[in-house]
C-alpha cells in the first residue's frame, strides 16, 4: 500500500498539561533564550536531599555550591563515579540558576524546554513546582507563564533523580550518565500559536500540511498560509488553509517536477508558514521538507516506488569527552564518516537522538530508524501500569521526529520480550503514524518464537502482508540463518543488529550482508555498532599492560578510554573515532559498486543512481609503477550489472614481475567510494626471486655447523640467520604456529558458556620448541627434525629443510604434523624476527589485514607498514613478495606464490607466519568459519628467503624504493587492544 511521508519541521514536546508548542523560528532571536552554560550545582549520593530539600526556594543560599556545565553529565565533571548499564547508583543532582524574562515578552506564553535529562527530574520556578518528567531522551516543554513575569528575574531549579520510575528503560547497553545532558531553552509564543504541524508528501510532488492551533477564542478565525521554496530560494508552490474557528487547519500544494528526497539525493525544500488571527499575522515559521514516499507490502519495502537496501550501523549519542552532550561538530563528523564508509542507514540506539542529528541526516542523506525508548526494563514490561509510560514515550518520540524525511522506520523498544503492553505500544505507534512501518527488534530466540506468535497478533488486528503496519527485525543471525530468517515472516526484514563488531575481528559481516544484498525480502541491516562506547579518563591508577592483552585503549600513559571492560569495545571505530579495520571493511562491503572478475562485470547496488553519474578510472600497474591509465564510461541502471570493456596493452618486453589493473570509482563530490585490483598474469614475466637475489657469488663454507654462503651466514646450531654485514635477521627459522594471538572477540567467545561448548581449541597458538635434531647440515643445505610440545597430549613434529641456492637465495621447505585432539583457526610454519626488523614492504593484498570472509577489505598492490602501526597485526593475503627490514635496510625478502602471511608482535620479537590453513575471523560469541581439526593436521609448504643488507640491488630499489626510506607509522595511541 502507498504511504505518504513526512518532511522536517522542528517541534517541541508536550507539556505536563499535554499541550505541544512549536518554535517560532523566524522570531528566534527575539523570543528565544538558550540556558546553556554554568549552573550552580550540588550532587548528593542517595535519594534523599536532606537539609537541601528546599534548595529550589529563591532564598536558599547556594553560595557554597560548585558550578556545572549545562548541558553535560555530572560524572564527567567530577561529581560521581560512572556506571555502565542498569546498575545505576542512587543519586540526586540539584541545579540552580536565575533567568531574566525580557519585558518585550509581555502578553505572550512563556515556555521552558528540556531536550534531555538523565534520568528523571522536577522543575521549579521561584519555588513553585512547574512539573516533572522521567523519560531521559524525550523532549519535554513546560508552560511556565503563570510563574514568569516579563521584565523580572526568576529562580530556576531542577532536581534530577538517577532512579525514577522506569529508569531501567534508559540504560540499554551504554554508559548510564546522569544530569541535564541536552539543551535547555526558554522561549515565548503568542497566545494563539501553532501547537503541532504534520507534513505529508508523496512522490508526485503533493505536500499536505495539517496544523493544530492553540489558544483561540470561540469566535477567533485563523488561517495558515505560506509557500514552498526550492534549495535555490525559488518559490515553487503556495498553500493556504480555509479560515476557520476550528483548531485544525489543512492546506495542500503541488510541487511541479519535484526533486525527490533519498539518501542518495537528499534534496530539501523550505516550507514557510504564517498563522493569521482575524487577518493579522501572529506567528511565522520556516522548516525543511523532503518530498518522498514510503510503501511496504508483499514483503518489499520501497522509497519513491523503488526497492531499497539499508546498509549502516547503530549509533549512540556519546562522546568520549562530552558524554551524552555530543556537539554539533561531533555529530557532523560521525555522519560524514558513515557516508564515507558507504553507509546510508543509522539506527538510533536506544532512544531518540539529539534533534540536531536528525536535521543533519536530512541534509546529508541518511535513512534513520528512530527508536521509542524502552530497551531493558524487562520486568516492567510485565506490569500493565507501565503502559501509559510506554505510550507517552512513543507519543513524544513521534511528535518530535515525525516530520524528518530521514526517519523511515520506528523502532519500538529493543530486544524486549513480547508482552501485552509492548504490543499495545506498537499498535499505538501505528495509530499515530500510518506513513512508516514500526518494528520490534528481537533477539534470535524471540524472533523464532514470534514467527508463530505473530500470526495470532495479525489475526486479532486484521493484519496481513499487504496491510501490515510493522516489519520484522531479528538480531545477530548467522550467515547460514539470514535467508531462513527472511522466510519466517511474510513482510520485509531488517537486521537491526548484526555482526557484532567486538574488538577488531568482525568476521561475519561480509557474508551476512551479501545475503541481505541479494535477497529481495531483506531490507538490509545495521552493524552493532559504529564506535566504541568509551569515556576518556585521566588517571595514574591504571597502568598500561605493556605487551599483555588489554581491554582498553590508552591515548597517553596517563589516560585511557574506559569501555567497562569489553562491554563497550564493540565499535567499527575506537571511542575517539579513529577507524579500526572494521570501518574500512564496512566501507568495502557496503559499496554500491561491486566489480566481479571472470568476466569483468560491475554491479550497480545504488537504489537511485545510474553509474553514468560515477567517474571510473583505471591504471595499468607493473610492480607498483603506473604504465598506462584512462577513464571508463559506464552506463548501468540501479540494481543492474554490465560487463566492463577493459583490456589495456601490457608493454613489451615484460620488465615487471607482477601486473595488475587498478580501477577506482568516485562520486559526484569527488570522493573515492570504491577500488578494485584485477591481477594479470602475462606469460614470460621475470621471476621475483631471481631479480631480488641473483647477485652474490662465491664459495659456501661450513665450520662447526655454521654455513657461510655468499650474502649470509646460517647457523645450523641455533637455526638463525645473519646477512652479509653480520646483522641477525632471523633469530629462529624453525617454529610452528597453530592458532592466533588472542583478541577481544576470541577471548569473549571462548569464555562464553553458550559458545565455549561448541569447539575445543588447541590450547597454545605458538607452542615452544622442545626438540631439534639436525640431520644434515652442509654446503647444500640443512635438514632439521623438530618437535613442539604443547602439553602432555598435544605436540607438533616434522621437518624443516634449508636449501642454499645460487645467487644468495635460501629455499625453505616445511612438513609438519599436529598430534592431539583440538581445533585451530590457523596453522603453518613461522619465523621469529628480531624486534629491530620493524619495516614490512610487500606486494599482495593490502593495506589491511584480511581473512576468509573479509577478503573484500584489501586489494592487490604494493604496500608498506611498520610493526608499530595500529593496522600491522594480522594476515596479508595473496602475497607474492614481502620484505622485512630494519631502518637501514638490513633484513630479508620472502618470495612465495600467493601466500597467506601472518605478522604479530611477540615478547621475543616479531612473528612471521606462513599459513597453510586459515579460518575466518571471530565475531562476539561466534566461532570462525573454516576451523580445522588438529589431530593429524599436516602443514606443508615452501618459499624462498633472500637476505638483504642496506645495499639493495637495482631491481629491489625499483620496486620498493630506497632501503632507508621512511615508512609512515600510524599509531594514535600509546597502547590499544588487539595489538
Short mmCIF file of N, CA, C and O in Angstrom, two decimals, residues 256-367:
data_model
loop_
_atom_site.label_atom_id
_atom_site.label_comp_id
_atom_site.label_asym_id
_atom_site.label_seq_id
_atom_site.Cartn_x
_atom_site.Cartn_y
_atom_site.Cartn_z
N UNK A 256 5.69 21.10 -8.81
CA UNK A 256 5.89 20.52 -10.14
C UNK A 256 7.28 19.94 -10.30
O UNK A 256 8.27 20.50 -9.80
N UNK A 257 7.37 18.79 -10.96
CA UNK A 257 8.64 18.11 -11.21
C UNK A 257 9.53 18.11 -9.96
O UNK A 257 10.64 18.65 -9.96
N UNK A 258 9.06 17.51 -8.90
CA UNK A 258 9.78 17.60 -7.63
C UNK A 258 11.11 16.87 -7.64
O UNK A 258 11.28 15.84 -8.30
N UNK A 259 12.07 17.44 -6.92
CA UNK A 259 13.31 16.72 -6.60
C UNK A 259 12.99 15.82 -5.41
O UNK A 259 12.71 16.31 -4.31
N UNK A 260 13.04 14.52 -5.62
CA UNK A 260 12.64 13.60 -4.56
C UNK A 260 13.80 13.35 -3.60
O UNK A 260 14.96 13.20 -4.01
N UNK A 261 13.44 13.31 -2.31
CA UNK A 261 14.45 13.08 -1.27
C UNK A 261 14.74 11.59 -1.16
O UNK A 261 13.84 10.76 -1.06
N UNK A 262 16.04 11.23 -1.20
CA UNK A 262 16.53 9.90 -0.85
C UNK A 262 17.87 10.09 -0.16
O UNK A 262 18.43 11.20 -0.14
N UNK A 263 18.41 9.02 0.37
CA UNK A 263 19.75 9.12 0.96
C UNK A 263 20.80 9.42 -0.10
O UNK A 263 21.85 9.98 0.20
N UNK A 264 20.52 9.06 -1.35
CA UNK A 264 21.44 9.36 -2.45
C UNK A 264 21.24 10.77 -2.99
O UNK A 264 22.18 11.36 -3.54
N UNK A 265 20.04 11.29 -2.84
CA UNK A 265 19.71 12.65 -3.33
C UNK A 265 18.94 13.39 -2.24
O UNK A 265 17.72 13.55 -2.33
N UNK A 266 19.63 13.88 -1.21
CA UNK A 266 18.93 14.49 -0.06
C UNK A 266 18.51 15.94 -0.33
O UNK A 266 18.99 16.87 0.32
N UNK A 267 17.58 16.09 -1.24
CA UNK A 267 17.12 17.43 -1.62
C UNK A 267 16.06 17.91 -0.64
O UNK A 267 15.09 17.22 -0.37
N UNK A 268 16.25 19.14 -0.13
CA UNK A 268 15.32 19.71 0.84
C UNK A 268 14.70 20.99 0.31
O UNK A 268 15.40 21.87 -0.21
N UNK A 269 13.39 21.09 0.45
CA UNK A 269 12.65 22.32 0.20
C UNK A 269 12.45 23.04 1.54
O UNK A 269 12.64 22.45 2.61
N UNK A 270 12.04 24.30 1.46
CA UNK A 270 11.69 25.07 2.65
C UNK A 270 10.21 25.39 2.64
O UNK A 270 9.68 25.87 1.63
N UNK A 271 9.55 25.08 3.75
CA UNK A 271 8.15 25.46 3.93
C UNK A 271 8.11 26.67 4.85
O UNK A 271 8.64 26.63 5.97
N UNK A 272 7.53 27.75 4.39
CA UNK A 272 7.35 28.97 5.19
C UNK A 272 5.86 29.14 5.47
O UNK A 272 5.05 29.17 4.53
N UNK A 273 5.52 29.24 6.74
CA UNK A 273 4.11 29.33 7.14
C UNK A 273 3.87 30.62 7.93
O UNK A 273 4.76 31.10 8.65
N UNK A 274 2.67 31.12 7.80
CA UNK A 274 2.21 32.27 8.59
C UNK A 274 0.87 31.92 9.21
O UNK A 274 -0.03 31.45 8.51
N UNK A 275 0.76 32.15 10.50
CA UNK A 275 -0.51 31.98 11.19
C UNK A 275 -1.16 33.36 11.30
O UNK A 275 -0.58 34.28 11.88
N UNK A 276 -2.34 33.46 10.75
CA UNK A 276 -3.07 34.73 10.79
C UNK A 276 -4.28 34.60 11.71
O UNK A 276 -5.06 33.64 11.59
N UNK A 277 -4.41 35.56 12.59
CA UNK A 277 -5.54 35.62 13.52
C UNK A 277 -6.38 36.85 13.15
O UNK A 277 -5.89 37.98 13.23
N UNK A 278 -7.62 36.57 12.74
CA UNK A 278 -8.53 37.66 12.35
C UNK A 278 -7.86 38.62 11.37
O UNK A 278 -7.96 39.84 11.48
N UNK A 279 -7.11 38.03 10.44
CA UNK A 279 -6.49 38.81 9.37
C UNK A 279 -5.11 39.32 9.66
O UNK A 279 -4.43 39.85 8.76
N UNK A 280 -4.60 39.19 10.92
CA UNK A 280 -3.29 39.70 11.29
C UNK A 280 -2.31 38.53 11.51
O UNK A 280 -2.66 37.53 12.16
N UNK A 281 -1.08 38.66 10.97
CA UNK A 281 -0.06 37.62 11.18
C UNK A 281 0.43 37.67 12.62
O UNK A 281 0.90 38.71 13.09
N UNK A 282 0.29 36.55 13.32
CA UNK A 282 0.74 36.49 14.71
C UNK A 282 1.93 35.57 14.91
O UNK A 282 2.62 35.64 15.93
N UNK A 283 2.20 34.71 13.95
CA UNK A 283 3.34 33.80 14.09
C UNK A 283 3.83 33.40 12.70
O UNK A 283 3.03 33.18 11.79
N UNK A 284 5.13 33.33 12.55
CA UNK A 284 5.72 32.83 11.30
C UNK A 284 6.58 31.63 11.61
O UNK A 284 7.07 31.45 12.73
N UNK A 285 6.78 30.79 10.62
CA UNK A 285 7.51 29.54 10.82
C UNK A 285 8.20 29.13 9.52
O UNK A 285 7.60 29.17 8.45
N UNK A 286 9.45 28.71 9.62
CA UNK A 286 10.18 28.14 8.49
C UNK A 286 10.68 26.75 8.88
O UNK A 286 11.20 26.57 9.99
N UNK A 287 10.55 25.82 7.99
CA UNK A 287 11.07 24.47 8.24
C UNK A 287 11.42 23.79 6.95
O UNK A 287 10.98 24.18 5.86
N UNK A 288 12.24 22.76 7.04
CA UNK A 288 12.66 21.99 5.87
C UNK A 288 11.72 20.82 5.63
O UNK A 288 11.16 20.25 6.57
N UNK A 289 11.59 20.47 4.37
CA UNK A 289 10.77 19.32 4.00
C UNK A 289 11.45 18.56 2.87
O UNK A 289 12.00 19.16 1.95
N UNK A 290 11.45 17.25 3.00
CA UNK A 290 11.93 16.39 1.93
C UNK A 290 10.75 15.67 1.31
O UNK A 290 9.94 15.07 2.02
N UNK A 291 10.61 15.75 0.00
CA UNK A 291 9.48 15.12 -0.68
C UNK A 291 9.85 13.68 -1.01
O UNK A 291 10.76 13.44 -1.81
N UNK A 292 9.21 12.76 -0.37
CA UNK A 292 9.42 11.34 -0.66
C UNK A 292 8.25 10.52 -0.15
O UNK A 292 7.41 11.00 0.61
N UNK A 293 8.17 9.29 -0.59
CA UNK A 293 7.02 8.44 -0.29
C UNK A 293 7.50 7.03 0.04
O UNK A 293 8.35 6.48 -0.67
N UNK A 294 6.96 6.48 1.10
CA UNK A 294 7.33 5.13 1.53
C UNK A 294 6.16 4.18 1.28
O UNK A 294 5.00 4.54 1.47
N UNK A 295 6.48 2.96 0.87
CA UNK A 295 5.47 1.90 0.75
C UNK A 295 6.10 0.58 1.15
O UNK A 295 7.29 0.36 0.92
N UNK A 296 5.33 -0.29 1.76
CA UNK A 296 5.82 -1.63 2.08
C UNK A 296 4.65 -2.59 2.00
O UNK A 296 3.63 -2.43 2.65
N UNK A 297 4.78 -3.57 1.14
CA UNK A 297 3.73 -4.58 1.00
C UNK A 297 4.32 -5.78 0.27
O UNK A 297 5.31 -5.66 -0.45
N UNK A 298 3.71 -6.92 0.48
CA UNK A 298 4.17 -8.13 -0.20
C UNK A 298 5.61 -8.48 0.10
O UNK A 298 6.29 -9.12 -0.71
N UNK A 299 6.11 -8.06 1.26
CA UNK A 299 7.48 -8.40 1.64
C UNK A 299 8.54 -7.46 1.12
O UNK A 299 9.73 -7.68 1.37
N UNK A 300 8.18 -6.41 0.39
CA UNK A 300 9.16 -5.48 -0.18
C UNK A 300 8.91 -4.08 0.38
O UNK A 300 7.77 -3.61 0.45
N UNK A 301 10.00 -3.41 0.73
CA UNK A 301 9.95 -2.04 1.23
C UNK A 301 10.47 -1.12 0.13
O UNK A 301 11.51 -1.38 -0.47
N UNK A 302 9.73 -0.03 -0.13
CA UNK A 302 10.10 0.87 -1.23
C UNK A 302 10.14 2.31 -0.75
O UNK A 302 9.37 2.72 0.11
N UNK A 303 11.03 3.07 -1.35
CA UNK A 303 11.05 4.52 -1.22
C UNK A 303 10.91 5.10 -2.62
O UNK A 303 11.64 4.71 -3.54
N UNK A 304 9.94 5.98 -2.78
CA UNK A 304 9.66 6.57 -4.10
C UNK A 304 9.45 5.51 -5.18
O UNK A 304 9.87 5.66 -6.31
N UNK A 305 8.80 4.43 -4.77
CA UNK A 305 8.43 3.39 -5.72
C UNK A 305 9.50 2.36 -6.00
O UNK A 305 9.24 1.40 -6.73
N UNK A 306 10.69 2.53 -5.45
CA UNK A 306 11.78 1.60 -5.76
C UNK A 306 12.20 0.82 -4.51
O UNK A 306 12.32 1.40 -3.42
N UNK A 307 12.48 -0.47 -4.65
CA UNK A 307 13.03 -1.22 -3.52
C UNK A 307 14.38 -0.64 -3.12
O UNK A 307 15.18 -0.25 -3.99
N UNK A 308 14.64 -0.58 -1.84
CA UNK A 308 15.90 -0.03 -1.36
C UNK A 308 16.56 -1.02 -0.41
O UNK A 308 15.93 -1.96 0.07
N UNK A 309 17.85 -0.80 -0.16
CA UNK A 309 18.60 -1.57 0.81
C UNK A 309 19.21 -0.62 1.83
O UNK A 309 19.77 0.42 1.48
N UNK A 310 19.08 -1.00 3.09
CA UNK A 310 19.72 -0.25 4.17
C UNK A 310 21.05 -0.91 4.48
O UNK A 310 21.12 -2.13 4.70
N UNK A 311 22.10 -0.12 4.54
CA UNK A 311 23.40 -0.65 4.96
C UNK A 311 24.06 0.38 5.87
O UNK A 311 24.44 1.45 5.43
N UNK A 312 24.13 0.03 7.16
CA UNK A 312 24.63 1.03 8.09
C UNK A 312 25.04 0.45 9.41
O UNK A 312 25.48 -0.70 9.52
N UNK A 313 24.90 1.27 10.46
CA UNK A 313 25.35 0.90 11.80
C UNK A 313 24.44 1.56 12.83
O UNK A 313 23.76 2.54 12.55
N UNK A 314 24.47 1.00 14.02
CA UNK A 314 23.77 1.63 15.14
C UNK A 314 24.64 2.76 15.69
O UNK A 314 25.85 2.77 15.53
N UNK A 315 24.00 3.71 16.37
CA UNK A 315 24.70 4.91 16.81
C UNK A 315 24.16 5.37 18.15
O UNK A 315 22.96 5.59 18.29
N UNK A 316 25.06 5.49 19.13
CA UNK A 316 24.71 6.10 20.41
C UNK A 316 25.02 7.59 20.36
O UNK A 316 25.91 8.03 19.63
N UNK A 317 24.30 8.37 21.14
CA UNK A 317 24.68 9.76 21.39
C UNK A 317 25.73 9.74 22.51
O UNK A 317 25.40 9.82 23.69
N UNK A 318 26.99 9.63 22.12
CA UNK A 318 28.04 9.52 23.13
C UNK A 318 29.34 10.06 22.58
O UNK A 318 29.72 9.76 21.45
N UNK A 319 30.00 10.85 23.41
CA UNK A 319 31.32 11.39 23.10
C UNK A 319 32.27 10.98 24.21
O UNK A 319 31.88 11.00 25.38
N UNK A 320 33.52 10.60 23.90
CA UNK A 320 34.45 10.24 24.97
C UNK A 320 34.81 11.40 25.87
O UNK A 320 35.28 11.20 26.98
N UNK A 321 34.56 12.62 25.42
CA UNK A 321 34.88 13.81 26.20
C UNK A 321 33.63 14.47 26.76
O UNK A 321 33.59 14.88 27.91
N UNK A 322 32.57 14.56 25.95
CA UNK A 322 31.36 15.28 26.35
C UNK A 322 30.23 14.36 26.80
O UNK A 322 29.14 14.83 27.14
N UNK A 323 30.45 13.05 26.80
CA UNK A 323 29.42 12.13 27.24
C UNK A 323 28.18 12.22 26.37
O UNK A 323 28.25 12.18 25.15
N UNK A 324 27.02 12.34 27.02
CA UNK A 324 25.75 12.41 26.29
C UNK A 324 25.57 13.75 25.57
O UNK A 324 24.72 13.86 24.69
N UNK A 325 26.35 14.74 25.93
CA UNK A 325 26.16 16.08 25.38
C UNK A 325 27.02 16.25 24.12
O UNK A 325 27.93 17.08 24.06
N UNK A 326 26.72 15.45 23.12
CA UNK A 326 27.52 15.50 21.90
C UNK A 326 27.32 16.83 21.20
O UNK A 326 26.24 17.42 21.22
N UNK A 327 28.40 17.30 20.59
CA UNK A 327 28.37 18.61 19.97
C UNK A 327 27.98 18.51 18.50
O UNK A 327 27.98 17.44 17.90
N UNK A 328 27.67 19.66 17.93
CA UNK A 328 27.31 19.73 16.53
C UNK A 328 28.44 19.19 15.66
O UNK A 328 28.21 18.42 14.72
N UNK A 329 29.68 19.58 15.96
CA UNK A 329 30.81 19.12 15.18
C UNK A 329 31.01 17.61 15.30
O UNK A 329 31.37 16.94 14.33
N UNK A 330 30.77 17.06 16.50
CA UNK A 330 30.91 15.62 16.68
C UNK A 330 29.85 14.87 15.88
O UNK A 330 30.12 13.82 15.28
N UNK A 331 28.63 15.39 15.85
CA UNK A 331 27.58 14.75 15.05
C UNK A 331 27.92 14.80 13.56
O UNK A 331 27.76 13.81 12.83
N UNK A 332 28.38 15.96 13.10
CA UNK A 332 28.76 16.08 11.69
C UNK A 332 29.87 15.10 11.33
O UNK A 332 29.83 14.47 10.27
N UNK A 333 30.85 15.00 12.20
CA UNK A 333 31.96 14.08 11.94
C UNK A 333 31.47 12.64 11.85
O UNK A 333 31.84 11.89 10.93
N UNK A 334 30.61 12.22 12.79
CA UNK A 334 30.10 10.85 12.77
C UNK A 334 29.36 10.56 11.47
O UNK A 334 29.58 9.53 10.82
N UNK A 335 28.47 11.46 11.09
CA UNK A 335 27.67 11.23 9.89
C UNK A 335 28.53 11.25 8.64
O UNK A 335 28.32 10.45 7.71
N UNK A 336 29.51 12.15 8.57
CA UNK A 336 30.36 12.17 7.40
C UNK A 336 31.21 10.92 7.31
O UNK A 336 31.42 10.37 6.22
N UNK A 337 31.67 10.42 8.46
CA UNK A 337 32.43 9.17 8.45
C UNK A 337 31.56 8.01 7.99
O UNK A 337 32.01 7.12 7.27
N UNK A 338 30.29 8.01 8.40
CA UNK A 338 29.38 6.96 7.95
C UNK A 338 29.15 7.05 6.44
O UNK A 338 29.18 6.03 5.74
N UNK A 339 28.95 8.25 5.93
CA UNK A 339 28.78 8.40 4.49
C UNK A 339 30.05 7.97 3.75
O UNK A 339 29.98 7.32 2.70
N UNK A 340 31.22 8.33 4.29
CA UNK A 340 32.48 7.96 3.65
C UNK A 340 32.69 6.45 3.66
O UNK A 340 33.46 5.93 2.85
N UNK A 341 32.03 5.76 4.58
CA UNK A 341 32.10 4.30 4.63
C UNK A 341 30.95 3.66 3.86
O UNK A 341 30.62 2.49 4.07
N UNK A 342 30.34 4.43 2.96
CA UNK A 342 29.27 3.94 2.09
C UNK A 342 28.04 3.48 2.85
O UNK A 342 27.27 2.63 2.37
N UNK A 343 27.80 4.06 4.03
CA UNK A 343 26.60 3.75 4.79
C UNK A 343 25.47 4.70 4.40
O UNK A 343 25.71 5.87 4.12
N UNK A 344 24.27 4.18 4.40
CA UNK A 344 23.09 5.02 4.14
C UNK A 344 22.03 4.89 5.23
O UNK A 344 20.93 5.39 5.09
N UNK A 345 22.40 4.21 6.35
CA UNK A 345 21.40 3.85 7.36
C UNK A 345 22.00 3.99 8.75
O UNK A 345 23.12 3.55 9.01
N UNK A 346 21.23 4.63 9.62
CA UNK A 346 21.62 4.80 11.02
C UNK A 346 20.45 4.40 11.89
O UNK A 346 19.34 4.89 11.70
N UNK A 347 20.70 3.50 12.80
CA UNK A 347 19.68 3.15 13.79
C UNK A 347 20.03 3.83 15.10
O UNK A 347 21.12 3.64 15.64
N UNK A 348 19.14 4.66 15.63
CA UNK A 348 19.41 5.33 16.90
C UNK A 348 19.31 4.30 18.02
O UNK A 348 18.40 3.48 18.06
N UNK A 349 20.26 4.35 18.93
CA UNK A 349 20.36 3.31 19.96
C UNK A 349 20.60 3.94 21.31
O UNK A 349 21.61 4.59 21.52
N UNK A 350 19.69 3.75 22.21
CA UNK A 350 18.40 3.08 22.07
C UNK A 350 17.32 4.05 22.51
O UNK A 350 16.60 3.82 23.47
N UNK A 351 17.23 5.15 21.78
CA UNK A 351 16.38 6.28 22.17
C UNK A 351 16.35 7.27 21.04
O UNK A 351 17.16 7.19 20.09
N UNK A 352 15.46 8.24 21.07
CA UNK A 352 15.51 9.31 20.07
C UNK A 352 16.83 10.08 20.23
O UNK A 352 17.24 10.39 21.35
N UNK A 353 17.50 10.40 19.14
CA UNK A 353 18.80 11.06 19.26
C UNK A 353 18.64 12.55 19.55
O UNK A 353 17.53 13.08 19.61
N UNK A 354 19.76 13.22 19.72
CA UNK A 354 19.72 14.68 19.79
C UNK A 354 19.05 15.21 18.53
O UNK A 354 19.31 14.72 17.43
N UNK A 355 18.14 16.18 18.66
CA UNK A 355 17.37 16.63 17.49
C UNK A 355 18.25 17.11 16.34
O UNK A 355 17.91 16.94 15.16
N UNK A 356 19.39 17.68 16.64
CA UNK A 356 20.28 18.16 15.59
C UNK A 356 20.78 17.02 14.72
O UNK A 356 21.01 17.21 13.52
N UNK A 357 20.93 15.83 15.27
CA UNK A 357 21.41 14.69 14.49
C UNK A 357 20.46 14.39 13.34
O UNK A 357 20.88 14.10 12.22
N UNK A 358 19.15 14.45 13.60
CA UNK A 358 18.19 14.17 12.54
C UNK A 358 18.18 15.27 11.49
O UNK A 358 18.00 14.99 10.30
N UNK A 359 18.36 16.51 11.90
CA UNK A 359 18.48 17.58 10.91
C UNK A 359 19.65 17.32 9.97
O UNK A 359 19.55 17.52 8.76
N UNK A 360 20.77 16.87 10.54
CA UNK A 360 21.94 16.58 9.73
C UNK A 360 21.70 15.37 8.83
O UNK A 360 22.16 15.33 7.68
N UNK A 361 20.98 14.37 9.33
CA UNK A 361 20.65 13.20 8.50
C UNK A 361 19.77 13.62 7.33
O UNK A 361 19.91 13.10 6.22
N UNK A 362 18.85 14.55 7.56
CA UNK A 362 18.02 15.06 6.47
C UNK A 362 18.89 15.68 5.38
O UNK A 362 18.66 15.47 4.19
N UNK A 363 19.88 16.46 5.80
CA UNK A 363 20.65 17.24 4.82
C UNK A 363 21.77 16.43 4.17
O UNK A 363 22.07 16.64 3.00
N UNK A 364 22.39 15.50 4.91
CA UNK A 364 23.49 14.74 4.34
C UNK A 364 23.01 13.53 3.56
O UNK A 364 23.69 13.02 2.70
N UNK A 365 21.79 13.06 3.89
CA UNK A 365 21.24 11.89 3.23
C UNK A 365 21.53 10.62 3.99
O UNK A 365 22.49 9.90 3.70
N UNK A 366 20.73 10.32 4.99
CA UNK A 366 20.90 9.12 5.80
C UNK A 366 19.53 8.63 6.22
O UNK A 366 18.74 9.38 6.80
N UNK A 367 19.22 7.36 5.92
CA UNK A 367 17.99 6.76 6.41
C UNK A 367 18.16 6.47 7.90
O UNK A 367 19.22 6.02 8.35
#
